[in-house]
Amino acid sequence: MEKISVVVSCYNEEKSIPLFYEEMENVISKDFSDIDVCFEYIFINDGSKDKTLEAIKKLRKKDERVRYISFSRNFGKEAAMLAGLEAATGDYITLMDADLQDPPKLLREMYNWIVENNYDCVATRRVSRKGEPPIRSFFSRIFYKLINKVTDFEMVDGARDYRLMTKQVKDAVISMKEYNRFSKGLTSFVGFDTKWIEYENVERVAGETKWSFWKLFKYALEGITAFSTAPLALSSILGLFFTLVSAILILFIIIKTLVYGDPTSRMAFNGMYNGVYGWNSTSFTWNYRAIFV
Ligand code: UDP
Ligand code: MG
């Protein structure tokens, strides 16, 4: 029997986890009842500070298909997804958020695209950002415009990490041993036939977002630096430019000093000694002695 692994990264999701599980079970019993497929859940507790681990353990007690990994501290969603993918034993693997913003009811459609239409991966994209702070949407759009200009492959605006992939795609993704991972880029990078499906944004079912503006900003920078040499090229060009400007200025100062002398040094010495000691020095020689003798 074929197996679908459901990988769920969780950081402070004690309230969402039971709701997520309930919704998934509904979908499995209704939408997958006509086919011979089984499921496994892999929850990753990403160093939560609330009772997330207890909530997962509670599920494990009543359902043997539930497995979990618990991190010693918060390593971030990317690390959680990687650990989940590595632990998954299914023929198909889906990555999902615990807050039901990745609707489980899309799963059957995603599965059909792979099984009936021979896609390797089905990815999802939000077509609206309803309910999201406008400032976050604004910076997200800028990010996608920028990253698509500086990389050779397409990053889809509104793309979610929510996807269903074959084992082959999963193996390709985890074979990329990136330290600072940016999964949306990695899945585009590895290629394969990908079907995109769209849906309206859904607000989280409980709890609150774990992404501060600063965390998102750092994540966006990781995305750009991991998939483009543009920042490197830009710093090389800037470095070269400023080296040239400095060389020209140095030449200018040398030639100017040779031609006109250096009238500023005497004034500077005088100014300094007048300031510090209150002397009313008049000659350069006098100041010179004051300093070095
Ligand atoms: N998450 C995680 N580690 C983190 C931050 C978030 O595992 O350091 C999980 C979180 O529990 C959720 C998913 O990643 O299941 C998406 O996070 P969130 O809903 O806060 O992000 P948003 O939907 O606001 O982009
Ligand atoms: Mg969310």
PDB file of C-alpha atoms and ligand atoms in Angstrom:
ATOM      1  CA  MET A   1       0.000   0.000   0.000  1.00  0.00           C
ATOM      2  CA  GLU A   2       1.278   3.462  -0.842  1.00  0.00           C
ATOM      3  CA  LYS A   3       2.022   5.847   1.994  1.00  0.00           C
ATOM      4  CA  ILE A   4       1.748   9.632   2.338  1.00  0.00           C
ATOM      5  CA  SER A   5       3.962  11.287   4.962  1.00  0.00           C
ATOM      6  CA  VAL A   6       2.607  14.478   6.482  1.00  0.00           C
ATOM      7  CA  VAL A   7       5.498  16.592   7.801  1.00  0.00           C
ATOM      8  CA  VAL A   8       4.397  19.340  10.181  1.00  0.00           C
ATOM      9  CA  SER A   9       6.809  21.872  11.711  1.00  0.00           C
ATOM     10  CA  CYS A  10       5.564  23.234  15.017  1.00  0.00           C
ATOM     11  CA  TYR A  11       6.770  26.106  17.121  1.00  0.00           C
ATOM     12  CA  ASN A  12       4.477  27.040  19.998  1.00  0.00           C
ATOM     13  CA  GLU A  13       1.467  25.380  18.406  1.00  0.00           C
ATOM     14  CA  GLU A  14      -0.174  23.699  21.419  1.00  0.00           C
ATOM     15  CA  LYS A  15      -3.579  25.068  20.414  1.00  0.00           C
ATOM     16  CA  SER A  16      -3.294  24.379  16.676  1.00  0.00           C
ATOM     17  CA  ILE A  17      -2.049  20.777  16.843  1.00  0.00           C
ATOM     18  CA  PRO A  18      -5.324  19.086  17.992  1.00  0.00           C
ATOM     19  CA  LEU A  19      -7.286  21.171  15.445  1.00  0.00           C
ATOM     20  CA  PHE A  20      -4.832  20.300  12.698  1.00  0.00           C
ATOM     21  CA  TYR A  21      -5.010  16.589  13.484  1.00  0.00           C
ATOM     22  CA  GLU A  22      -8.810  16.641  13.581  1.00  0.00           C
ATOM     23  CA  GLU A  23      -9.017  18.376  10.195  1.00  0.00           C
ATOM     24  CA  MET A  24      -6.467  15.997   8.657  1.00  0.00           C
ATOM     25  CA  GLU A  25      -8.377  12.977   9.949  1.00  0.00           C
ATOM     26  CA  ASN A  26     -11.580  14.381   8.411  1.00  0.00           C
ATOM     27  CA  VAL A  27      -9.858  14.780   5.062  1.00  0.00           C
ATOM     28  CA  ILE A  28      -8.326  11.290   5.217  1.00  0.00           C
ATOM     29  CA  SER A  29     -11.642   9.626   6.045  1.00  0.00           C
ATOM     30  CA  LYS A  30     -13.687  11.590   3.503  1.00  0.00           C
ATOM     31  CA  ASP A  31     -11.386  12.354   0.566  1.00  0.00           C
ATOM     32  CA  PHE A  32      -9.114   9.323   0.622  1.00  0.00           C
ATOM     33  CA  SER A  33     -11.676   6.641   1.506  1.00  0.00           C
ATOM     34  CA  ASP A  34     -11.960   5.401  -2.091  1.00  0.00           C
ATOM     35  CA  ILE A  35      -8.260   4.608  -2.547  1.00  0.00           C
ATOM     36  CA  ASP A  36      -5.773   2.304  -0.938  1.00  0.00           C
ATOM     37  CA  VAL A  37      -3.337   4.695   0.673  1.00  0.00           C
ATOM     38  CA  CYS A  38      -2.131   5.061   4.244  1.00  0.00           C
ATOM     39  CA  PHE A  39      -0.735   8.039   6.146  1.00  0.00           C
ATOM     40  CA  GLU A  40       1.993   8.801   8.648  1.00  0.00           C
ATOM     41  CA  TYR A  41       2.366  12.038  10.600  1.00  0.00           C
ATOM     42  CA  ILE A  42       5.761  13.473  11.453  1.00  0.00           C
ATOM     43  CA  PHE A  43       5.519  16.374  13.855  1.00  0.00           C
ATOM     44  CA  ILE A  44       8.650  18.382  14.537  1.00  0.00           C
ATOM     45  CA  ASN A  45       8.675  20.269  17.772  1.00  0.00           C
ATOM     46  CA  ASP A  46      11.027  23.148  16.982  1.00  0.00           C
ATOM     47  CA  GLY A  47      12.057  23.981  20.560  1.00  0.00           C
ATOM     48  CA  SER A  48       8.606  25.225  21.570  1.00  0.00           C
ATOM     49  CA  LYS A  49       8.220  27.030  24.865  1.00  0.00           C
ATOM     50  CA  ASP A  50       4.572  26.062  25.363  1.00  0.00           C
ATOM     51  CA  LYS A  51       2.978  22.615  25.631  1.00  0.00           C
ATOM     52  CA  THR A  52       3.452  21.675  21.957  1.00  0.00           C
ATOM     53  CA  LEU A  53       5.462  18.549  22.822  1.00  0.00           C
ATOM     54  CA  GLU A  54       2.766  17.366  25.250  1.00  0.00           C
ATOM     55  CA  ALA A  55       0.111  17.928  22.561  1.00  0.00           C
ATOM     56  CA  ILE A  56       2.110  15.811  20.094  1.00  0.00           C
ATOM     57  CA  LYS A  57       2.743  13.059  22.679  1.00  0.00           C
ATOM     58  CA  LYS A  58      -0.977  12.945  23.394  1.00  0.00           C
ATOM     59  CA  LEU A  59      -1.658  12.249  19.713  1.00  0.00           C
ATOM     60  CA  ARG A  60       1.076   9.624  19.591  1.00  0.00           C
ATOM     61  CA  LYS A  61      -0.582   7.790  22.530  1.00  0.00           C
ATOM     62  CA  LYS A  62      -3.827   7.332  20.633  1.00  0.00           C
ATOM     63  CA  ASP A  63      -2.436   7.018  17.096  1.00  0.00           C
ATOM     64  CA  GLU A  64       0.574   4.883  16.162  1.00  0.00           C
ATOM     65  CA  ARG A  65       0.871   6.624  12.784  1.00  0.00           C
ATOM     66  CA  VAL A  66       2.063   9.707  14.664  1.00  0.00           C
ATOM     67  CA  ARG A  67       5.840  10.052  14.971  1.00  0.00           C
ATOM     68  CA  TYR A  68       7.723  13.050  16.224  1.00  0.00           C
ATOM     69  CA  ILE A  69      11.100  14.716  16.517  1.00  0.00           C
ATOM     70  CA  SER A  70      11.759  17.214  19.275  1.00  0.00           C
ATOM     71  CA  PHE A  71      14.539  19.775  18.901  1.00  0.00           C
ATOM     72  CA  SER A  72      16.691  20.838  21.861  1.00  0.00           C
ATOM     73  CA  ARG A  73      16.011  24.489  20.993  1.00  0.00           C
ATOM     74  CA  ASN A  74      14.348  26.608  18.310  1.00  0.00           C
ATOM     75  CA  PHE A  75      16.320  25.996  15.088  1.00  0.00           C
ATOM     76  CA  GLY A  76      13.769  27.546  12.721  1.00  0.00           C
ATOM     77  CA  LYS A  77      11.205  26.191  10.297  1.00  0.00           C
ATOM     78  CA  GLU A  78      13.755  25.279   7.622  1.00  0.00           C
ATOM     79  CA  ALA A  79      15.678  22.993   9.994  1.00  0.00           C
ATOM     80  CA  ALA A  80      12.382  21.470  11.156  1.00  0.00           C
ATOM     81  CA  MET A  81      11.270  20.746   7.584  1.00  0.00           C
ATOM     82  CA  LEU A  82      14.628  19.162   6.731  1.00  0.00           C
ATOM     83  CA  ALA A  83      14.512  16.876   9.780  1.00  0.00           C
ATOM     84  CA  GLY A  84      10.938  15.910   8.890  1.00  0.00           C
ATOM     85  CA  LEU A  85      11.824  15.140   5.263  1.00  0.00           C
ATOM     86  CA  GLU A  86      14.760  13.007   6.380  1.00  0.00           C
ATOM     87  CA  ALA A  87      12.535  11.041   8.751  1.00  0.00           C
ATOM     88  CA  ALA A  88       9.667  10.567   6.273  1.00  0.00           C
ATOM     89  CA  THR A  89       9.203   7.012   4.973  1.00  0.00           C
ATOM     90  CA  GLY A  90       6.263   7.633   2.597  1.00  0.00           C
ATOM     91  CA  ASP A  91       6.078   7.313  -1.193  1.00  0.00           C
ATOM     92  CA  TYR A  92       4.690  10.856  -1.230  1.00  0.00           C
ATOM     93  CA  ILE A  93       5.567  13.562   1.234  1.00  0.00           C
ATOM     94  CA  THR A  94       3.703  16.730   2.080  1.00  0.00           C
ATOM     95  CA  LEU A  95       5.038  19.698   4.047  1.00  0.00           C
ATOM     96  CA  MET A  96       2.391  21.521   6.063  1.00  0.00           C
ATOM     97  CA  ASP A  97       2.059  24.234   8.697  1.00  0.00           C
ATOM     98  CA  ALA A  98       0.334  23.347  11.948  1.00  0.00           C
ATOM     99  CA  ASP A  99      -1.984  26.376  11.892  1.00  0.00           C
ATOM    100  CA  LEU A 100      -4.223  25.113   9.022  1.00  0.00           C
ATOM    101  CA  GLN A 101      -3.087  27.917   6.715  1.00  0.00           C
ATOM    102  CA  ASP A 102      -2.154  25.079   4.354  1.00  0.00           C
ATOM    103  CA  PRO A 103      -5.632  23.596   3.827  1.00  0.00           C
ATOM    104  CA  PRO A 104      -5.568  19.767   4.138  1.00  0.00           C
ATOM    105  CA  LYS A 105      -8.615  19.581   1.877  1.00  0.00           C
ATOM    106  CA  LEU A 106      -6.363  20.382  -1.108  1.00  0.00           C
ATOM    107  CA  LEU A 107      -4.422  17.166  -0.545  1.00  0.00           C
ATOM    108  CA  ARG A 108      -6.591  14.865  -2.619  1.00  0.00           C
ATOM    109  CA  GLU A 109      -6.428  17.188  -5.623  1.00  0.00           C
ATOM    110  CA  MET A 110      -2.652  17.382  -5.184  1.00  0.00           C
ATOM    111  CA  TYR A 111      -2.390  13.608  -4.972  1.00  0.00           C
ATOM    112  CA  ASN A 112      -4.440  13.223  -8.177  1.00  0.00           C
ATOM    113  CA  TRP A 113      -2.156  15.554 -10.098  1.00  0.00           C
ATOM    114  CA  ILE A 114       0.796  13.329  -9.227  1.00  0.00           C
ATOM    115  CA  VAL A 115      -0.828   9.921  -9.674  1.00  0.00           C
ATOM    116  CA  GLU A 116      -3.057  10.618 -12.671  1.00  0.00           C
ATOM    117  CA  ASN A 117      -1.067  13.273 -14.508  1.00  0.00           C
ATOM    118  CA  ASN A 118       2.444  12.085 -13.692  1.00  0.00           C
ATOM    119  CA  TYR A 119       3.663  15.246 -12.023  1.00  0.00           C
ATOM    120  CA  ASP A 120       6.571  14.856  -9.602  1.00  0.00           C
ATOM    121  CA  CYS A 121       5.503  17.638  -7.331  1.00  0.00           C
ATOM    122  CA  VAL A 122       2.433  19.767  -6.661  1.00  0.00           C
ATOM    123  CA  ALA A 123       3.148  23.160  -5.153  1.00  0.00           C
ATOM    124  CA  THR A 124       0.732  25.728  -3.785  1.00  0.00           C
ATOM    125  CA  ARG A 125       0.496  29.453  -4.126  1.00  0.00           C
ATOM    126  CA  ARG A 126      -1.681  31.973  -2.311  1.00  0.00           C
ATOM    127  CA  VAL A 127      -3.458  34.266  -4.734  1.00  0.00           C
ATOM    128  CA  SER A 128      -4.556  36.699  -2.052  1.00  0.00           C
ATOM    129  CA  ARG A 129      -2.843  37.980   1.049  1.00  0.00           C
ATOM    130  CA  LYS A 130      -6.081  38.789   2.806  1.00  0.00           C
ATOM    131  CA  GLY A 131      -5.618  39.145   6.562  1.00  0.00           C
ATOM    132  CA  GLU A 132      -1.856  39.724   6.284  1.00  0.00           C
ATOM    133  CA  PRO A 133      -0.380  43.032   7.517  1.00  0.00           C
ATOM    134  CA  PRO A 134      -0.043  45.313   4.413  1.00  0.00           C
ATOM    135  CA  ILE A 135       3.576  46.134   5.222  1.00  0.00           C
ATOM    136  CA  ARG A 136       4.447  42.426   5.141  1.00  0.00           C
ATOM    137  CA  SER A 137       2.696  41.950   1.771  1.00  0.00           C
ATOM    138  CA  PHE A 138       4.510  45.010   0.411  1.00  0.00           C
ATOM    139  CA  PHE A 139       7.967  43.699   1.355  1.00  0.00           C
ATOM    140  CA  SER A 140       7.104  40.178   0.148  1.00  0.00           C
ATOM    141  CA  ARG A 141       6.272  41.550  -3.297  1.00  0.00           C
ATOM    142  CA  ILE A 142       9.531  43.527  -3.415  1.00  0.00           C
ATOM    143  CA  PHE A 143      11.410  40.408  -2.371  1.00  0.00           C
ATOM    144  CA  TYR A 144       9.941  38.270  -5.163  1.00  0.00           C
ATOM    145  CA  LYS A 145      10.576  40.983  -7.775  1.00  0.00           C
ATOM    146  CA  LEU A 146      14.191  41.284  -6.625  1.00  0.00           C
ATOM    147  CA  ILE A 147      14.960  37.583  -6.335  1.00  0.00           C
ATOM    148  CA  ASN A 148      13.477  36.890  -9.767  1.00  0.00           C
ATOM    149  CA  LYS A 149      15.722  39.564 -11.281  1.00  0.00           C
ATOM    150  CA  VAL A 150      18.914  38.162  -9.784  1.00  0.00           C
ATOM    151  CA  THR A 151      18.364  34.389 -10.097  1.00  0.00           C
ATOM    152  CA  ASP A 152      18.196  32.202 -13.194  1.00  0.00           C
ATOM    153  CA  PHE A 153      15.082  30.259 -12.222  1.00  0.00           C
ATOM    154  CA  GLU A 154      11.599  31.350 -11.280  1.00  0.00           C
ATOM    155  CA  MET A 155      10.513  31.954  -7.681  1.00  0.00           C
ATOM    156  CA  VAL A 156       6.759  32.172  -7.619  1.00  0.00           C
ATOM    157  CA  ASP A 157       5.226  35.112  -5.726  1.00  0.00           C
ATOM    158  CA  GLY A 158       2.940  33.842  -2.984  1.00  0.00           C
ATOM    159  CA  ALA A 159       4.506  30.357  -3.067  1.00  0.00           C
ATOM    160  CA  ARG A 160       3.989  28.359   0.113  1.00  0.00           C
ATOM    161  CA  ASP A 161       6.144  25.611   1.538  1.00  0.00           C
ATOM    162  CA  TYR A 162       2.986  23.484   1.317  1.00  0.00           C
ATOM    163  CA  ARG A 163       3.587  20.884  -1.366  1.00  0.00           C
ATOM    164  CA  LEU A 164       3.151  17.210  -2.100  1.00  0.00           C
ATOM    165  CA  MET A 165       6.163  15.546  -3.694  1.00  0.00           C
ATOM    166  CA  THR A 166       7.298  12.123  -4.718  1.00  0.00           C
ATOM    167  CA  LYS A 167      10.054  10.361  -2.793  1.00  0.00           C
ATOM    168  CA  GLN A 168      12.403  11.116  -5.694  1.00  0.00           C
ATOM    169  CA  VAL A 169      11.896  14.890  -5.306  1.00  0.00           C
ATOM    170  CA  LYS A 170      12.269  14.616  -1.537  1.00  0.00           C
ATOM    171  CA  ASP A 171      15.580  12.754  -1.952  1.00  0.00           C
ATOM    172  CA  ALA A 172      16.823  15.474  -4.324  1.00  0.00           C
ATOM    173  CA  VAL A 173      15.860  18.224  -1.855  1.00  0.00           C
ATOM    174  CA  ILE A 174      17.538  16.569   1.122  1.00  0.00           C
ATOM    175  CA  SER A 175      20.650  15.799  -0.900  1.00  0.00           C
ATOM    176  CA  MET A 176      21.282  19.557  -0.994  1.00  0.00           C
ATOM    177  CA  LYS A 177      23.324  20.000   2.153  1.00  0.00           C
ATOM    178  CA  GLU A 178      22.780  23.745   2.475  1.00  0.00           C
ATOM    179  CA  TYR A 179      23.380  25.172   5.934  1.00  0.00           C
ATOM    180  CA  ASN A 180      21.122  28.226   5.573  1.00  0.00           C
ATOM    181  CA  ARG A 181      18.226  26.636   3.728  1.00  0.00           C
ATOM    182  CA  PHE A 182      15.593  28.371   1.643  1.00  0.00           C
ATOM    183  CA  SER A 183      13.224  25.560   0.667  1.00  0.00           C
ATOM    184  CA  LYS A 184      11.159  27.514  -1.839  1.00  0.00           C
ATOM    185  CA  GLY A 185      14.359  28.086  -3.806  1.00  0.00           C
ATOM    186  CA  LEU A 186      15.716  24.559  -3.303  1.00  0.00           C
ATOM    187  CA  THR A 187      12.554  22.951  -4.669  1.00  0.00           C
ATOM    188  CA  SER A 188      12.688  25.187  -7.768  1.00  0.00           C
ATOM    189  CA  PHE A 189      16.405  24.529  -8.108  1.00  0.00           C
ATOM    190  CA  VAL A 190      16.089  20.717  -8.164  1.00  0.00           C
ATOM    191  CA  GLY A 191      13.628  20.991 -11.059  1.00  0.00           C
ATOM    192  CA  PHE A 192      11.119  18.161 -11.787  1.00  0.00           C
ATOM    193  CA  ASP A 193       7.637  18.561 -13.266  1.00  0.00           C
ATOM    194  CA  THR A 194       5.746  20.767 -10.876  1.00  0.00           C
ATOM    195  CA  LYS A 195       2.063  21.588 -10.988  1.00  0.00           C
ATOM    196  CA  TRP A 196       1.070  24.829  -9.269  1.00  0.00           C
ATOM    197  CA  ILE A 197      -2.315  25.129  -7.664  1.00  0.00           C
ATOM    198  CA  GLU A 198      -3.753  28.323  -6.240  1.00  0.00           C
ATOM    199  CA  TYR A 199      -5.919  29.122  -3.272  1.00  0.00           C
ATOM    200  CA  GLU A 200      -7.186  32.094  -1.273  1.00  0.00           C
ATOM    201  CA  ASN A 201      -5.276  32.928   1.879  1.00  0.00           C
ATOM    202  CA  VAL A 202      -6.630  31.334   5.052  1.00  0.00           C
ATOM    203  CA  GLU A 203      -6.022  32.905   8.468  1.00  0.00           C
ATOM    204  CA  ARG A 204      -4.324  30.800  11.124  1.00  0.00           C
ATOM    205  CA  VAL A 205      -6.672  28.726  13.240  1.00  0.00           C
ATOM    206  CA  ALA A 206      -5.123  29.535  16.658  1.00  0.00           C
ATOM    207  CA  GLY A 207      -2.067  31.191  18.162  1.00  0.00           C
ATOM    208  CA  GLU A 208      -0.054  33.805  16.308  1.00  0.00           C
ATOM    209  CA  THR A 209       2.578  34.094  13.582  1.00  0.00           C
ATOM    210  CA  LYS A 210       6.142  33.265  14.603  1.00  0.00           C
ATOM    211  CA  TRP A 211       7.737  35.444  11.957  1.00  0.00           C
ATOM    212  CA  SER A 212       8.788  38.893  13.092  1.00  0.00           C
ATOM    213  CA  PHE A 213       9.722  41.462  10.448  1.00  0.00           C
ATOM    214  CA  TRP A 214      13.410  41.027  11.299  1.00  0.00           C
ATOM    215  CA  LYS A 215      13.220  37.200  11.054  1.00  0.00           C
ATOM    216  CA  LEU A 216      11.564  37.483   7.632  1.00  0.00           C
ATOM    217  CA  PHE A 217      14.121  40.044   6.483  1.00  0.00           C
ATOM    218  CA  LYS A 218      17.015  37.731   7.413  1.00  0.00           C
ATOM    219  CA  TYR A 219      15.248  34.820   5.712  1.00  0.00           C
ATOM    220  CA  ALA A 220      14.790  36.902   2.537  1.00  0.00           C
ATOM    221  CA  LEU A 221      18.512  37.786   2.555  1.00  0.00           C
ATOM    222  CA  GLU A 222      19.365  34.096   2.938  1.00  0.00           C
ATOM    223  CA  GLY A 223      17.206  33.382  -0.106  1.00  0.00           C
ATOM    224  CA  ILE A 224      18.983  35.979  -2.203  1.00  0.00           C
ATOM    225  CA  THR A 225      22.537  35.151  -1.147  1.00  0.00           C
ATOM    226  CA  ALA A 226      21.963  31.387  -1.487  1.00  0.00           C
ATOM    227  CA  PHE A 227      20.701  31.521  -5.059  1.00  0.00           C
ATOM    228  CA  SER A 228      22.452  34.443  -6.664  1.00  0.00           C
ATOM    229  CA  THR A 229      25.978  35.743  -7.092  1.00  0.00           C
ATOM    230  CA  ALA A 230      24.570  39.273  -7.576  1.00  0.00           C
ATOM    231  CA  PRO A 231      25.461  40.419  -3.997  1.00  0.00           C
ATOM    232  CA  LEU A 232      29.023  39.144  -4.544  1.00  0.00           C
ATOM    233  CA  ALA A 233      29.287  40.880  -7.944  1.00  0.00           C
ATOM    234  CA  LEU A 234      27.856  44.079  -6.461  1.00  0.00           C
ATOM    235  CA  SER A 235      30.413  44.154  -3.619  1.00  0.00           C
ATOM    236  CA  SER A 236      33.263  43.460  -6.087  1.00  0.00           C
ATOM    237  CA  ILE A 237      32.134  46.331  -8.329  1.00  0.00           C
ATOM    238  CA  LEU A 238      31.733  48.677  -5.350  1.00  0.00           C
ATOM    239  CA  GLY A 239      35.167  47.626  -4.012  1.00  0.00           C
ATOM    240  CA  LEU A 240      36.792  48.306  -7.382  1.00  0.00           C
ATOM    241  CA  PHE A 241      35.001  51.634  -7.731  1.00  0.00           C
ATOM    242  CA  PHE A 242      36.135  52.904  -4.324  1.00  0.00           C
ATOM    243  CA  THR A 243      39.718  51.659  -4.913  1.00  0.00           C
ATOM    244  CA  LEU A 244      39.827  53.686  -8.141  1.00  0.00           C
ATOM    245  CA  VAL A 245      38.344  56.785  -6.479  1.00  0.00           C
ATOM    246  CA  SER A 246      40.887  56.513  -3.613  1.00  0.00           C
ATOM    247  CA  ALA A 247      43.810  56.084  -6.045  1.00  0.00           C
ATOM    248  CA  ILE A 248      42.741  59.196  -7.999  1.00  0.00           C
ATOM    249  CA  LEU A 249      42.355  61.207  -4.769  1.00  0.00           C
ATOM    250  CA  ILE A 250      45.782  60.091  -3.505  1.00  0.00           C
ATOM    251  CA  LEU A 251      47.376  61.150  -6.805  1.00  0.00           C
ATOM    252  CA  PHE A 252      45.522  64.459  -6.650  1.00  0.00           C
ATOM    253  CA  ILE A 253      46.739  65.184  -3.097  1.00  0.00           C
ATOM    254  CA  ILE A 254      50.360  64.263  -3.931  1.00  0.00           C
ATOM    255  CA  ILE A 255      50.430  66.456  -7.049  1.00  0.00           C
ATOM    256  CA  LYS A 256      48.701  69.324  -5.237  1.00  0.00           C
ATOM    257  CA  THR A 257      51.232  69.130  -2.344  1.00  0.00           C
ATOM    258  CA  LEU A 258      54.175  69.035  -4.746  1.00  0.00           C
ATOM    259  CA  VAL A 259      52.903  72.028  -6.705  1.00  0.00           C
ATOM    260  CA  TYR A 260      51.414  74.245  -3.950  1.00  0.00           C
ATOM    261  CA  GLY A 261      53.045  72.911  -0.752  1.00  0.00           C
ATOM    262  CA  ASP A 262      50.970  72.080   2.286  1.00  0.00           C
ATOM    263  CA  PRO A 263      49.613  75.275   3.855  1.00  0.00           C
ATOM    264  CA  THR A 264      47.238  73.484   6.199  1.00  0.00           C
ATOM    265  CA  SER A 265      49.768  71.753   8.468  1.00  0.00           C
ATOM    266  CA  ARG A 266      51.043  74.979  10.121  1.00  0.00           C
ATOM    267  CA  MET A 267      47.530  76.159  10.765  1.00  0.00           C
ATOM    268  CA  ALA A 268      46.633  72.828  12.231  1.00  0.00           C
ATOM    269  CA  PHE A 269      49.606  72.859  14.622  1.00  0.00           C
ATOM    270  CA  ASN A 270      48.929  76.422  15.668  1.00  0.00           C
ATOM    271  CA  GLY A 271      45.297  75.736  16.141  1.00  0.00           C
ATOM    272  CA  MET A 272      46.000  72.666  18.257  1.00  0.00           C
ATOM    273  CA  TYR A 273      48.440  74.380  20.607  1.00  0.00           C
ATOM    274  CA  ASN A 274      46.387  77.479  20.967  1.00  0.00           C
ATOM    275  CA  GLY A 275      43.480  75.275  21.833  1.00  0.00           C
ATOM    276  CA  VAL A 276      45.180  72.953  24.286  1.00  0.00           C
ATOM    277  CA  TYR A 277      47.602  75.250  26.140  1.00  0.00           C
ATOM    278  CA  GLY A 278      46.216  78.652  25.373  1.00  0.00           C
ATOM    279  CA  TRP A 279      49.548  79.731  23.900  1.00  0.00           C
ATOM    280  CA  ASN A 280      49.500  82.367  21.309  1.00  0.00           C
ATOM    281  CA  SER A 281      52.172  80.734  19.199  1.00  0.00           C
ATOM    282  CA  THR A 282      53.161  82.546  16.127  1.00  0.00           C
ATOM    283  CA  SER A 283      55.678  80.403  14.372  1.00  0.00           C
ATOM    284  CA  PHE A 284      55.607  76.901  13.022  1.00  0.00           C
ATOM    285  CA  THR A 285      59.103  76.141  14.501  1.00  0.00           C
ATOM    286  CA  TRP A 286      57.880  76.897  17.965  1.00  0.00           C
ATOM    287  CA  ASN A 287      55.017  74.494  17.735  1.00  0.00           C
ATOM    288  CA  TYR A 288      57.195  71.837  16.189  1.00  0.00           C
ATOM    289  CA  ARG A 289      59.534  71.996  19.215  1.00  0.00           C
ATOM    290  CA  ALA A 290      56.649  71.875  21.605  1.00  0.00           C
ATOM    291  CA  ILE A 291      55.626  68.571  20.226  1.00  0.00           C
ATOM    292  CA  PHE A 292      58.853  66.689  19.624  1.00  0.00           C
ATOM    293  CA  VAL A 293      61.448  68.081  22.047  1.00  0.00           C
TER     294      VAL A 293
HETATM  295  N1  UDP B   1       7.557  27.363  12.680  1.00  0.00           N
HETATM  296  C1  UDP B   1       8.609  26.573  13.104  1.00  0.00           C
HETATM  297  N2  UDP B   1       9.728  27.188  13.613  1.00  0.00           N
HETATM  298  C2  UDP B   1       9.847  28.553  13.698  1.00  0.00           C
HETATM  299  C3  UDP B   1       8.785  29.339  13.216  1.00  0.00           C
HETATM  300  C4  UDP B   1       7.653  28.719  12.714  1.00  0.00           C
HETATM  301  O1  UDP B   1       8.533  25.337  13.046  1.00  0.00           O
HETATM  302  O2  UDP B   1      10.892  29.031  14.167  1.00  0.00           O
HETATM  303  C5  UDP B   1       6.342  26.710  12.157  1.00  0.00           C
HETATM  304  C6  UDP B   1       5.043  27.195  12.783  1.00  0.00           C
HETATM  305  O3  UDP B   1       4.747  26.493  13.966  1.00  0.00           O
HETATM  306  C7  UDP B   1       4.031  26.924  11.681  1.00  0.00           C
HETATM  307  C8  UDP B   1       4.856  27.176  10.419  1.00  0.00           C
HETATM  308  O4  UDP B   1       6.225  27.057  10.784  1.00  0.00           O
HETATM  309  O5  UDP B   1       3.564  25.594  11.695  1.00  0.00           O
HETATM  310  C9  UDP B   1       4.605  28.553   9.817  1.00  0.00           C
HETATM  311  O6  UDP B   1       4.795  29.545  10.805  1.00  0.00           O
HETATM  312  P1  UDP B   1       3.799  30.782  10.965  1.00  0.00           P
HETATM  313  O7  UDP B   1       2.384  30.311  10.860  1.00  0.00           O
HETATM  314  O8  UDP B   1       4.186  31.496  12.215  1.00  0.00           O
HETATM  315  O9  UDP B   1       4.210  31.627   9.693  1.00  0.00           O
HETATM  316  P2  UDP B   1       3.257  32.470   8.730  1.00  0.00           P
HETATM  317  O10 UDP B   1       2.095  31.571   8.352  1.00  0.00           O
HETATM  318  O11 UDP B   1       2.819  33.662   9.524  1.00  0.00           O
HETATM  319  O12 UDP B   1       4.127  32.811   7.564  1.00  0.00           O
HETATM  320 MG    MG B   2       0.922  30.491   9.508  1.00  0.00          MG
END
